[in-house]
mmCIF file of C-alpha atoms and ligand atoms in Angstrom:
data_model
loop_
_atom_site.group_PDB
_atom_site.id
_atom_site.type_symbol
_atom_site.label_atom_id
_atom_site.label_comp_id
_atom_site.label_asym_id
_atom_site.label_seq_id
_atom_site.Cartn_x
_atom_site.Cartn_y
_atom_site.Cartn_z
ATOM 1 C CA UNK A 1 0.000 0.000 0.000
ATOM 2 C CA UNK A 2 2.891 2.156 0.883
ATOM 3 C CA UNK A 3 4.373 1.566 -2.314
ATOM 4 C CA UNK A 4 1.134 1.819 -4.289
ATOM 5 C CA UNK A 5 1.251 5.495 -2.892
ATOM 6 C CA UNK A 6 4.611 5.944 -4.017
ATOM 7 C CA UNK A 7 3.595 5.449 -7.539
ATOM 8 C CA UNK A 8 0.768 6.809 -7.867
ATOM 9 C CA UNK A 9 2.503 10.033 -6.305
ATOM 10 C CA UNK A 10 4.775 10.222 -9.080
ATOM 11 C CA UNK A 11 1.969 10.003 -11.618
ATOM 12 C CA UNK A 12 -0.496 12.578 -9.510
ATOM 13 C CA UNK A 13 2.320 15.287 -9.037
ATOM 14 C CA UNK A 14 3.575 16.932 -12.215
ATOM 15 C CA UNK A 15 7.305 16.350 -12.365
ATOM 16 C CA UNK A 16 8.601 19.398 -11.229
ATOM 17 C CA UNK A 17 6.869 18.718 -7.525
ATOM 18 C CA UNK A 18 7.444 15.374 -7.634
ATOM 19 C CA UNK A 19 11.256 15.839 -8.675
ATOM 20 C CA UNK A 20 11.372 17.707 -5.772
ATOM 21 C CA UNK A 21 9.705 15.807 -3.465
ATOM 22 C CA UNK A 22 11.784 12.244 -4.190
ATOM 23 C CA UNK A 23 14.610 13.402 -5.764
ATOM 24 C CA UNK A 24 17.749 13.628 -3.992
ATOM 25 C CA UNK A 25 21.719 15.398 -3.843
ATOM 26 C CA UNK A 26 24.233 14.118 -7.054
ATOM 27 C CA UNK A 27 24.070 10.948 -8.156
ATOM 28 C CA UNK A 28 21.528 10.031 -5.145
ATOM 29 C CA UNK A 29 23.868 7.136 -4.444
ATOM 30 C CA UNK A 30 22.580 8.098 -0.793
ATOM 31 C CA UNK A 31 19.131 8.449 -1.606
ATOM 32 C CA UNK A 32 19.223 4.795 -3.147
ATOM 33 C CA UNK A 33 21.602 3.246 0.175
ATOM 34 C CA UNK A 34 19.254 5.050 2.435
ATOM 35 C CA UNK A 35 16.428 2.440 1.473
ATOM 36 C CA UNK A 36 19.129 -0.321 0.567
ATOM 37 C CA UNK A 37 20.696 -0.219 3.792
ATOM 38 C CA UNK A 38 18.170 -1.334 6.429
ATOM 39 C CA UNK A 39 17.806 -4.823 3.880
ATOM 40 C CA UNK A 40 21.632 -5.401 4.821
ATOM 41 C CA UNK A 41 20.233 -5.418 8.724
ATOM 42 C CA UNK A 42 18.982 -8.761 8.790
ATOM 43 C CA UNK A 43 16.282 -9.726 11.616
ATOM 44 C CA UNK A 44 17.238 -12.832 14.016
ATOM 45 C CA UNK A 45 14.181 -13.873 15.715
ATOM 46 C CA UNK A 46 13.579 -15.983 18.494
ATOM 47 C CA UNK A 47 11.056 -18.846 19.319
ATOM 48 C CA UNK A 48 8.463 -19.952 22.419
ATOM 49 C CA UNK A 49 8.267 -16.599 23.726
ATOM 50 C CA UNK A 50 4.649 -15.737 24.185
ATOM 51 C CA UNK A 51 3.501 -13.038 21.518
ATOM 52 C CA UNK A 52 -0.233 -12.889 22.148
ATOM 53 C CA UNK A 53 0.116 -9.144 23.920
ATOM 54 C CA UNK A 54 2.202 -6.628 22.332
ATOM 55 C CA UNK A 55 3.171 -3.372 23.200
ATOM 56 C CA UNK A 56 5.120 -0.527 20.445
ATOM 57 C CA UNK A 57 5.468 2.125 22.754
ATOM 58 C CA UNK A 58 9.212 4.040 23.523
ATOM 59 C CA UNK A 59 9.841 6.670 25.497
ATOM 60 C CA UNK A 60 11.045 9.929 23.821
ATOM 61 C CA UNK A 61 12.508 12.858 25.526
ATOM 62 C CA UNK A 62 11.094 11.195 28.852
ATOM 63 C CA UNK A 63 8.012 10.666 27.676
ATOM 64 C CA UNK A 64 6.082 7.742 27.204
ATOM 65 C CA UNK A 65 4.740 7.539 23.432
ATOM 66 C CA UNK A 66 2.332 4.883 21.500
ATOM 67 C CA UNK A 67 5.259 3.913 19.424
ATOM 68 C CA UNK A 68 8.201 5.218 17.459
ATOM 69 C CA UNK A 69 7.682 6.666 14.322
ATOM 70 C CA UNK A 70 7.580 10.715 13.757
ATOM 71 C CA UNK A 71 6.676 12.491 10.761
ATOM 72 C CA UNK A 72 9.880 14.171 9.573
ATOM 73 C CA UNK A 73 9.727 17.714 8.821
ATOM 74 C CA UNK A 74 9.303 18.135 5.400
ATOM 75 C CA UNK A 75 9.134 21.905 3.435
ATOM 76 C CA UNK A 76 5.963 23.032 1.242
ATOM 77 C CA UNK A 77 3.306 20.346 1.868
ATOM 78 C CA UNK A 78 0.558 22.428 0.079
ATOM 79 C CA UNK A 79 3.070 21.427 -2.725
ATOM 80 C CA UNK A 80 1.813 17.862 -2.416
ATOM 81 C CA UNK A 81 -1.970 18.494 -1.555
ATOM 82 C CA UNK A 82 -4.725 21.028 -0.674
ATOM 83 C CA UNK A 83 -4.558 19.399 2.670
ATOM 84 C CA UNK A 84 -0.933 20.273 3.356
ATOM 85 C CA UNK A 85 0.296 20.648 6.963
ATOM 86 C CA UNK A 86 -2.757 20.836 8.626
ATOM 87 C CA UNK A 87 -3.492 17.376 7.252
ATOM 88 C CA UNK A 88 -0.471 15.801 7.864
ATOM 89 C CA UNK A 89 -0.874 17.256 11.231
ATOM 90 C CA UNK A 90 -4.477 15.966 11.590
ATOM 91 C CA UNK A 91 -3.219 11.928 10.114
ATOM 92 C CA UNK A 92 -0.285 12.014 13.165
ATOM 93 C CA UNK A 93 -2.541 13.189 15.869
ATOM 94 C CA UNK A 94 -4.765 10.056 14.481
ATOM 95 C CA UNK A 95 -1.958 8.005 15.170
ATOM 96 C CA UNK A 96 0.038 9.018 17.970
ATOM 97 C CA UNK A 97 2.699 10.073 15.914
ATOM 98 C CA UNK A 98 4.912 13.434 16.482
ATOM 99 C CA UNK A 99 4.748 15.681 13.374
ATOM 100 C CA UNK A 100 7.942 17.867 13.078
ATOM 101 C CA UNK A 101 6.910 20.750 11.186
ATOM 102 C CA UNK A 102 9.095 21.726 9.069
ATOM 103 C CA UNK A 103 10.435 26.032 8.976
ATOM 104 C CA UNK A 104 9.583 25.872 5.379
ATOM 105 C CA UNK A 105 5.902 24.907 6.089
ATOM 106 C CA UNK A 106 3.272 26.851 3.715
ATOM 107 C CA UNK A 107 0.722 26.763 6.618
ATOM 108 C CA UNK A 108 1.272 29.032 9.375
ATOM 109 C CA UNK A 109 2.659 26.831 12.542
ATOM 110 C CA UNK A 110 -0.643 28.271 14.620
ATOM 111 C CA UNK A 111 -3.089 27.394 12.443
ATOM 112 C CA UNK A 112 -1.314 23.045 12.079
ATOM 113 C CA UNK A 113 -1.072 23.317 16.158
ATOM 114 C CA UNK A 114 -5.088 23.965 16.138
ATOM 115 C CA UNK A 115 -5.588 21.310 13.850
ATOM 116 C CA UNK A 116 -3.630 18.659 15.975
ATOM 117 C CA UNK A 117 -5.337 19.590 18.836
ATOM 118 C CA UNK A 118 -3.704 18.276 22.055
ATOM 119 C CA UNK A 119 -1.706 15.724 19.842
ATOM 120 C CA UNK A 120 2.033 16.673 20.722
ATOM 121 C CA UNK A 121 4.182 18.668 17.777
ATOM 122 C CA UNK A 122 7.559 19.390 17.144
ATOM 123 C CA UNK A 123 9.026 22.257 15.171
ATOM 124 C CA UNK A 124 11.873 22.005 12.951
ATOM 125 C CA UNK A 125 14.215 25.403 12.856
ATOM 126 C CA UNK A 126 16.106 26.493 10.122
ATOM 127 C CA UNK A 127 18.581 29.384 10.886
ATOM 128 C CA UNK A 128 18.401 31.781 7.777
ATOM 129 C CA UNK A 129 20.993 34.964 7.651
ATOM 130 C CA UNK A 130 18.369 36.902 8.565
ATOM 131 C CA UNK A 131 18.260 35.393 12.306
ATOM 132 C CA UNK A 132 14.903 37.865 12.705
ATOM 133 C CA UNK A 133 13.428 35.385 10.489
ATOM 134 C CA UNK A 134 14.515 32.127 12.771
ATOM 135 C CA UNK A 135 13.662 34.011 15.960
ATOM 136 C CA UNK A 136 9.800 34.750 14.745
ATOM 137 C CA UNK A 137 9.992 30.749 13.933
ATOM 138 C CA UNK A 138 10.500 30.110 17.496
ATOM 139 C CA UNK A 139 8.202 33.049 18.927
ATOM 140 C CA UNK A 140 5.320 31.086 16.171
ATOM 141 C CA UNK A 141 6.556 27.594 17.739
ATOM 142 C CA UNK A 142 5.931 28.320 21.321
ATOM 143 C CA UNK A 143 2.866 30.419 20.470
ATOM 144 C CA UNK A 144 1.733 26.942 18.888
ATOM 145 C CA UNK A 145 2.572 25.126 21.598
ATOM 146 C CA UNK A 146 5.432 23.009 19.865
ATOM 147 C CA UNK A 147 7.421 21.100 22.377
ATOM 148 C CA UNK A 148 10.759 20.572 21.158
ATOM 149 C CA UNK A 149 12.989 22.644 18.876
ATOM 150 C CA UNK A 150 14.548 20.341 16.134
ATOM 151 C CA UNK A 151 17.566 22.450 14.947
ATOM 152 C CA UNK A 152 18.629 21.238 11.278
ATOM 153 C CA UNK A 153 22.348 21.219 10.991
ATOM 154 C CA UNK A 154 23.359 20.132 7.909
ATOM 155 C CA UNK A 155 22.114 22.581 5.623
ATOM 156 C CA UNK A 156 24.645 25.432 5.854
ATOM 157 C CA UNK A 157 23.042 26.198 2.280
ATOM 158 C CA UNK A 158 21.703 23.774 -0.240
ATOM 159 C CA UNK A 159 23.044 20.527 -2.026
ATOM 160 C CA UNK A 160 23.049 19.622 -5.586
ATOM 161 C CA UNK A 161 20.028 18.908 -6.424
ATOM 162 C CA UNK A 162 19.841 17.834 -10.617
ATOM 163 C CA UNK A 163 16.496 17.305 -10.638
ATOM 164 C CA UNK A 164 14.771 19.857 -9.334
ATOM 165 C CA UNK A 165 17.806 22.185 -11.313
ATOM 166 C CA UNK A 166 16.599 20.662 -14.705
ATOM 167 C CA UNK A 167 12.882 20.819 -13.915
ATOM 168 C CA UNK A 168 13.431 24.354 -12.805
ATOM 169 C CA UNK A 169 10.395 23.410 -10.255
ATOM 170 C CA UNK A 170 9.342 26.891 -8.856
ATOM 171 C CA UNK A 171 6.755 26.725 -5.248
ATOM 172 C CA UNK A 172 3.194 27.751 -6.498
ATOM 173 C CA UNK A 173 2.278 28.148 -2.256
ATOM 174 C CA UNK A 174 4.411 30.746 -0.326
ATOM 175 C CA UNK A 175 6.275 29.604 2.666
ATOM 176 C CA UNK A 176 4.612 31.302 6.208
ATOM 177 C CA UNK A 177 8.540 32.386 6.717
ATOM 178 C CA UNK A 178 8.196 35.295 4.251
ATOM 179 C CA UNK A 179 4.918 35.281 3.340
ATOM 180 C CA UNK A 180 4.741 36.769 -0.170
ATOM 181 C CA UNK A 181 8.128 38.736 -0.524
ATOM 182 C CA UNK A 182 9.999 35.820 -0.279
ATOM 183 C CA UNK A 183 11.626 34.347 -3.518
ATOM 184 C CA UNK A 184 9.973 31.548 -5.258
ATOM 185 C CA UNK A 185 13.046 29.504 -7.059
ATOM 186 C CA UNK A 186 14.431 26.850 -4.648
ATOM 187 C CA UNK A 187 18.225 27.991 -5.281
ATOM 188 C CA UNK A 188 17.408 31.578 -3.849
ATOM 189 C CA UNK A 189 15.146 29.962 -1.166
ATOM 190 C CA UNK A 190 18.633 28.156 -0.457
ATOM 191 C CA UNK A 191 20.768 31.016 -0.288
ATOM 192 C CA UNK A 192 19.211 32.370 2.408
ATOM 193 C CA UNK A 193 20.440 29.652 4.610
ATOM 194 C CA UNK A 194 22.958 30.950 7.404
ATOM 195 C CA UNK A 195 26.631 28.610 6.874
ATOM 196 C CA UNK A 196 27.957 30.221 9.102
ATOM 197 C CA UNK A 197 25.795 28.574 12.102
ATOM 198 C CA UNK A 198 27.941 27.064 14.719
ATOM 199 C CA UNK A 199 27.828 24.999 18.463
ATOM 200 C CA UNK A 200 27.467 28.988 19.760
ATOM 201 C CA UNK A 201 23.839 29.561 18.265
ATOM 202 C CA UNK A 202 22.545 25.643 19.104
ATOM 203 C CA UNK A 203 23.039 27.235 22.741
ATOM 204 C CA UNK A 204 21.388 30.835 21.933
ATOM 205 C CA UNK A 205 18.624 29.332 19.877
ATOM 206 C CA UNK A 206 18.110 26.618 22.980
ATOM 207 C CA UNK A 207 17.442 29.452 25.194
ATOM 208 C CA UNK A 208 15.751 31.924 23.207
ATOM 209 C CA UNK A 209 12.669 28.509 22.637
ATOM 210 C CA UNK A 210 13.092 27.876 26.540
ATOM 211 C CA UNK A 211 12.432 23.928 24.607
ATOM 212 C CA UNK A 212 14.620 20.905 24.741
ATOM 213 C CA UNK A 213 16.940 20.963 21.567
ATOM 214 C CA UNK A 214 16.889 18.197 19.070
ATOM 215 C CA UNK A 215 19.932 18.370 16.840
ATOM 216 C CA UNK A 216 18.645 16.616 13.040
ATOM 217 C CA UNK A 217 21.547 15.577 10.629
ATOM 218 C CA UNK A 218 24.381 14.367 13.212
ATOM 219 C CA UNK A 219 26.452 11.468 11.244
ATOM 220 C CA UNK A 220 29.533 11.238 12.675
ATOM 221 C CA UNK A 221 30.309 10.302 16.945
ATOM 222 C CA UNK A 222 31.940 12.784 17.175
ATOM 223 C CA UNK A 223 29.637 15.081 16.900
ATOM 224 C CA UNK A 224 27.077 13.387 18.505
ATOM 225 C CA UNK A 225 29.625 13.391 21.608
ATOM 226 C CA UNK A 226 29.459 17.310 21.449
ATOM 227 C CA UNK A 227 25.730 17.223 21.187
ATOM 228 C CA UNK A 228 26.202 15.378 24.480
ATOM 229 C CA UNK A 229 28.823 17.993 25.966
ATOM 230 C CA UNK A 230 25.946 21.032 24.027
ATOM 231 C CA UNK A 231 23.556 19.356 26.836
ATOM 232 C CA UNK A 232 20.706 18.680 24.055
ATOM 233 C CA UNK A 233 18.490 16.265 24.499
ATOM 234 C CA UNK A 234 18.385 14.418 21.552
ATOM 235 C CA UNK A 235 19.992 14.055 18.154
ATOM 236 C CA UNK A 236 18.954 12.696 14.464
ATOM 237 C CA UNK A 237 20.867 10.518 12.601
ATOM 238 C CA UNK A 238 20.416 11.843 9.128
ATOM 239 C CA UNK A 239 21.535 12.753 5.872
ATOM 240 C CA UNK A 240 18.523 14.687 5.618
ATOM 241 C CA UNK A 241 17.333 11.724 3.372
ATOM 242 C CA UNK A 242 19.978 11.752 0.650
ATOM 243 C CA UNK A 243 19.367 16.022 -0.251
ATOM 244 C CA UNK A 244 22.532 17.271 1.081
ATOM 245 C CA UNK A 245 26.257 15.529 0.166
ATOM 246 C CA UNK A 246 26.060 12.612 -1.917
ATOM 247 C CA UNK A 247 27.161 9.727 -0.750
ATOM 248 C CA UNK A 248 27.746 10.373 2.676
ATOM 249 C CA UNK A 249 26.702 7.315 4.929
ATOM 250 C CA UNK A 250 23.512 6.099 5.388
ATOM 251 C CA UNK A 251 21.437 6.831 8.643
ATOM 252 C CA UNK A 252 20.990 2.941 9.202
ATOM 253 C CA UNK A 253 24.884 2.604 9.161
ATOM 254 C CA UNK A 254 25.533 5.507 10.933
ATOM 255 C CA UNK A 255 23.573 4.859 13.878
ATOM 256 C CA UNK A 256 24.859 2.007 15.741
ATOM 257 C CA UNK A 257 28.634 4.039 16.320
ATOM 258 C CA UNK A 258 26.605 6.950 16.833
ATOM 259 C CA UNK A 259 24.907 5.006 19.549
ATOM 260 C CA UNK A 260 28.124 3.628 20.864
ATOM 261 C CA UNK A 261 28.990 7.300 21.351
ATOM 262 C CA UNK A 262 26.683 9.044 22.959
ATOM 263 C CA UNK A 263 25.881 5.611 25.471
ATOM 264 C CA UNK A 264 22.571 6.875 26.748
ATOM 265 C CA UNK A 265 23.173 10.519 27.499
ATOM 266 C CA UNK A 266 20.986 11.445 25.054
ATOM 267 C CA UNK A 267 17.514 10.193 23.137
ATOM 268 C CA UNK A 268 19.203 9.462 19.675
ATOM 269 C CA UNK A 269 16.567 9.296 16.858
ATOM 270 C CA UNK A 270 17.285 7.613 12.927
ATOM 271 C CA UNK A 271 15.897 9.000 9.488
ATOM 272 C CA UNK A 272 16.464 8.161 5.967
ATOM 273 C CA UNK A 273 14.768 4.870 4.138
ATOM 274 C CA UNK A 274 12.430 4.043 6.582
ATOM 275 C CA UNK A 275 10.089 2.529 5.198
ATOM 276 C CA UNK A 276 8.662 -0.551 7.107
ATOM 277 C CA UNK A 277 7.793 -1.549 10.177
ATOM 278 C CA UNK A 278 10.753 -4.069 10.150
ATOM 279 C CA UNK A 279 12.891 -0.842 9.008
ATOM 280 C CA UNK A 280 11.480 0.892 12.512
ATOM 281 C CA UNK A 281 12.442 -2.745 14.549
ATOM 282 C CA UNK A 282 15.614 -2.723 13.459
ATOM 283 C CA UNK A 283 16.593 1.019 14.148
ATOM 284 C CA UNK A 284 15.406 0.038 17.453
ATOM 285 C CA UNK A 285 17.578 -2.914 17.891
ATOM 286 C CA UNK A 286 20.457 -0.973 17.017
ATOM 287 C CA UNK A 287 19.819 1.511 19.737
ATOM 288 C CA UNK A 288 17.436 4.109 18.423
ATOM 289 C CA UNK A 289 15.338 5.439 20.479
ATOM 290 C CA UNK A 290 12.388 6.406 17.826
ATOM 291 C CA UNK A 291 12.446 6.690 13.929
ATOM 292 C CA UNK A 292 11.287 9.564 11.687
ATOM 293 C CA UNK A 293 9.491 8.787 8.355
ATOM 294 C CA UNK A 294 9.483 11.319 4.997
ATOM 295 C CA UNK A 295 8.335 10.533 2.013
ATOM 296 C CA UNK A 296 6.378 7.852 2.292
ATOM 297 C CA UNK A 297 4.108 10.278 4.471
ATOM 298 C CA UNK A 298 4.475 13.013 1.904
ATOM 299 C CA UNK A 299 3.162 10.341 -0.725
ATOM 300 C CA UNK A 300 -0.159 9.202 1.168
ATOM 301 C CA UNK A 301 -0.555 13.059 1.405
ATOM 302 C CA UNK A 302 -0.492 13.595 -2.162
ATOM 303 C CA UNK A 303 -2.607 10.443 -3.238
ATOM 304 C CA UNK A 304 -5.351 10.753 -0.412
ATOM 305 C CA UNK A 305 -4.717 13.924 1.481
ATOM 306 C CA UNK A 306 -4.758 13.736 5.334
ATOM 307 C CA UNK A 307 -6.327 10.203 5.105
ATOM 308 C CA UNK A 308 -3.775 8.971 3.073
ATOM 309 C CA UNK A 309 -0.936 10.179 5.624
ATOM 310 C CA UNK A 310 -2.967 8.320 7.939
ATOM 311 C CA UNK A 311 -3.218 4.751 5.945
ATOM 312 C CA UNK A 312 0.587 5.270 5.833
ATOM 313 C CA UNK A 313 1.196 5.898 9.193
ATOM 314 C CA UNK A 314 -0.742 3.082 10.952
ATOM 315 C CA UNK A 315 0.620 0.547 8.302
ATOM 316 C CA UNK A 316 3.919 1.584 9.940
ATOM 317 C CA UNK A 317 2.509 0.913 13.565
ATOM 318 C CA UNK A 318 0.865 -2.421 12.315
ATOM 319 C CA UNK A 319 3.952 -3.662 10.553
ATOM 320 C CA UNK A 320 5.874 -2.535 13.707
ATOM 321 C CA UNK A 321 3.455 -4.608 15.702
ATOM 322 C CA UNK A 322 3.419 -8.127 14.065
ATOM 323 C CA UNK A 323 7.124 -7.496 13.580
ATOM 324 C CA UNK A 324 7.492 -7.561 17.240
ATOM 325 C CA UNK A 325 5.127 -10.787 17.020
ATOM 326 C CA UNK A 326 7.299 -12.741 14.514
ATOM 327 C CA UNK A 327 10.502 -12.057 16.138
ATOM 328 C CA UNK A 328 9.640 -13.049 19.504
ATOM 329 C CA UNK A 329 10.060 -9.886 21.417
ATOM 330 C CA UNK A 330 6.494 -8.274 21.639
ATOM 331 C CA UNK A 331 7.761 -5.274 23.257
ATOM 332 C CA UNK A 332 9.488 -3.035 22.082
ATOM 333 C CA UNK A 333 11.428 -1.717 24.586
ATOM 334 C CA UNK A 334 13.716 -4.974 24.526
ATOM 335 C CA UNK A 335 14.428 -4.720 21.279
ATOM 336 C CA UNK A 336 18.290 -5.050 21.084
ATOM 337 C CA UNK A 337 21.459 -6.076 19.283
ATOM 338 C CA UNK A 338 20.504 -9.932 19.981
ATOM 339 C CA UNK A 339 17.558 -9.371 17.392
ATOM 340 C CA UNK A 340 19.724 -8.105 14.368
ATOM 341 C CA UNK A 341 22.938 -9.218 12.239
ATOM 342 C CA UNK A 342 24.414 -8.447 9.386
ATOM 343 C CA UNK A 343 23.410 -9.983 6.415
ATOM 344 C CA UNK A 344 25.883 -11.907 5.148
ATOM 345 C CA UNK A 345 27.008 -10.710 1.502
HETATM 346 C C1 FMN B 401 10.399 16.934 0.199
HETATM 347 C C2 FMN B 401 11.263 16.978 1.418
HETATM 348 C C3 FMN B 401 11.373 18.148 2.129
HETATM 349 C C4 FMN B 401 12.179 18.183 3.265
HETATM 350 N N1 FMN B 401 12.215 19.343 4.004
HETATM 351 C C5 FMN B 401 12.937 19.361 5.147
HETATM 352 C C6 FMN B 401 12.906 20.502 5.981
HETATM 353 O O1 FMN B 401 12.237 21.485 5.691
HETATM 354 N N2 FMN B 401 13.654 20.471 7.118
HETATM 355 C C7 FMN B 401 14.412 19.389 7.478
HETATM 356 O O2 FMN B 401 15.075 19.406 8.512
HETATM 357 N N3 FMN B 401 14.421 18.275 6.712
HETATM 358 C C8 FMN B 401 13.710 18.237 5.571
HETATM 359 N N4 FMN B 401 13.701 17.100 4.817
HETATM 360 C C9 FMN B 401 14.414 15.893 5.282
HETATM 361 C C10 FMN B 401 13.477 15.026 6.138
HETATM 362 O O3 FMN B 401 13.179 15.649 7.354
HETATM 363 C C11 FMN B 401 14.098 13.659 6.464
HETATM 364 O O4 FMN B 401 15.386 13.833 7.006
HETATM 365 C C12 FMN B 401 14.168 12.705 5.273
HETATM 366 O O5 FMN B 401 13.141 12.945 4.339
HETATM 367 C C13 FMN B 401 14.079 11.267 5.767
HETATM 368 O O6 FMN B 401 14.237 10.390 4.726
HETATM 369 P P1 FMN B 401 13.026 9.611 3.998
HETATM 370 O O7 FMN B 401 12.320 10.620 3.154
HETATM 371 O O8 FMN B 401 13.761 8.603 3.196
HETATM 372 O O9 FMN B 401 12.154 9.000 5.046
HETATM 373 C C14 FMN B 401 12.905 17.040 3.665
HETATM 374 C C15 FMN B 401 12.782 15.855 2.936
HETATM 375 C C16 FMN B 401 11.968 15.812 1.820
HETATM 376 C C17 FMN B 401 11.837 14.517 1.080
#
């Protein structure tokens, strides 16, 4: 079903949105290991363990959630459907799931926090070169009750991306960031990207939000060990799903040494291919603590609007749950190494 959404997607969207949308940085050698990656995770099950009751739920940031999965912030979602942000929002509060908006969100972040209700929302902050422009982000994210700052850091300004350069795909739907002034070609949109953000401002924008600080696109330990020393409270393994550098590592290999690292000082989400509940099982064997899902959210949206996000999103949690059945650990929380090898090649 998933992947019936992810064609007809492609056919629905013209191909300048839909280039956009699923296309990804170079050669999108990453794009492609992204997916590839959690298939070279192999699941090890075991037997005569009692799997009648089963139980997804995590805890995230201290919190107790339903179960793992997060909607990933993901720019222009009027792009995709009428419904845009406020549905996406509506299909995760269905579910249980945390939806990240995204600073590049066409619908202003008041308006999607009405529309979830009491469901709990992140917000994803991009720091532009005007900083005015990130600080009325975070003034609109507490307004909307958001309750955790996801700070994007690897997106000092754009990567390469060919096909949304040859498609010359130009947004139809202002972002709420600049309303109507703002330019409309994604290159400029880039540009105004700050590269000159450092450790200083994941401290100034912390305080400023008075919200715990996710950091989203940490590959390497050894920056997630000075996310640890930053005192955030979480971090994403990402490669902001194969947009940025081209083949850089994928968020399924990065994640165990990243894990390794940080050794429970932090929550430490995964991004980037998910796209099964066995995908979600085995981020959680390897240590995640929750996993964040884009496109194939972004595709539901565009097929079937806000009930399309939904059908995607409790697939996920239903896959999730007879994965815990068939591999003989029906809770979640004791998911671990034991349950995962590497497939031999
Ligand atoms: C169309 C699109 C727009 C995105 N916009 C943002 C964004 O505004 N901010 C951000 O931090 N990440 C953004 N991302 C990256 C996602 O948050 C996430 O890291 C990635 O999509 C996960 O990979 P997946 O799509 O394979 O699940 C975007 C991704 C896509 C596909």
């Amino acid at each position: 079903m998933t992947h019936d959404f992810e064609a007809r997607a492609a056919e629905l969207l013209g191909p300048g949105a839909h280039g956009y949308f699923a296309g990804g940085a170079g050669d999108e050698v990453t794009l492609r290991d992204n997916v590839a990656a959690w298939d070279r995770f192999a699941l090890l099950p075991r037997v005569l363990v009692g799997v009648e009751h089963r139980d997804t739920s995590v805890t995230l940031l201290g919190r107790e959630r339903p179960h793992p999965f997060l909607v990933a912030p993901m720019a222009y979602q009027l792009e995709a459907h009428p419904d845009g942000e406020t549905g996406t929002a509506r299909a995760a509060a269905a579910t249980g799931s945390i939806m990240v908006l995204s600073s590049q969100t066409t619908t202003d972040p008041r308006q999607v926090a009405a529309a979830a209700g009491p469901a709990d929302r992140w917000f994803q902050l991009y720091v532009y070169r005007d900083r005015g422009l990130s600080h009325d982000l975070v003034a609109a994210a507490r307004e909307g009750g958001y309750e955790a700052l996801v700070i994007t850091v690897d997106f000092p300004f754009g990567g390469r991306r060919e096909r949304t350069e040859r498609s010359g795909f130009t947004l139809s739907h202002p972002p709420f960031v600049d309303g109507l002034a703002g330019p409309r070609s994604l290159a400029e949109r880039h540009a105004m990207h700050d590269p000159s953000l450092s450790w200083d401002d994941v401290a100034a924008f912390g305080e400023a939000s008075g919200l715990p600080v996710v950091l989203k696109g940490v590959l390497n330990p050894a920056d997630a060990v000075r996310a640890v020393d930053a005192g955030v409270a979480g971090i994403v393994v990402s490669n902001h799903g194969g947009r940025q550098l081209d083949t850089v590592l994928s968020g399924a290999d990065a994640l165990g040494p990243v894990v390794e690292a940080v050794d429970g000082r932090l929550d430490v989400l995964v991004d980037g291919g998910v796209r099964r509940g066995w995908d979600a099982a085995k981020a959680l064997a390897l240590g995640a603590d929750a996993v964040m899902v884009g496109r194939p959210v972004l595709w539901g949206l565009a097929c079937e609007g806000e009930a399309g996000a939904r059908r995607v999103l409790e697939q996920l949690v239903d896959e999730l749950d007879g994965t815990l059945g068939l591999l003989g650990c029906p809770r979640a929380h004791d998911l671990d190494a034991s349950h995962v090898a590497r497939r031999p090649t």
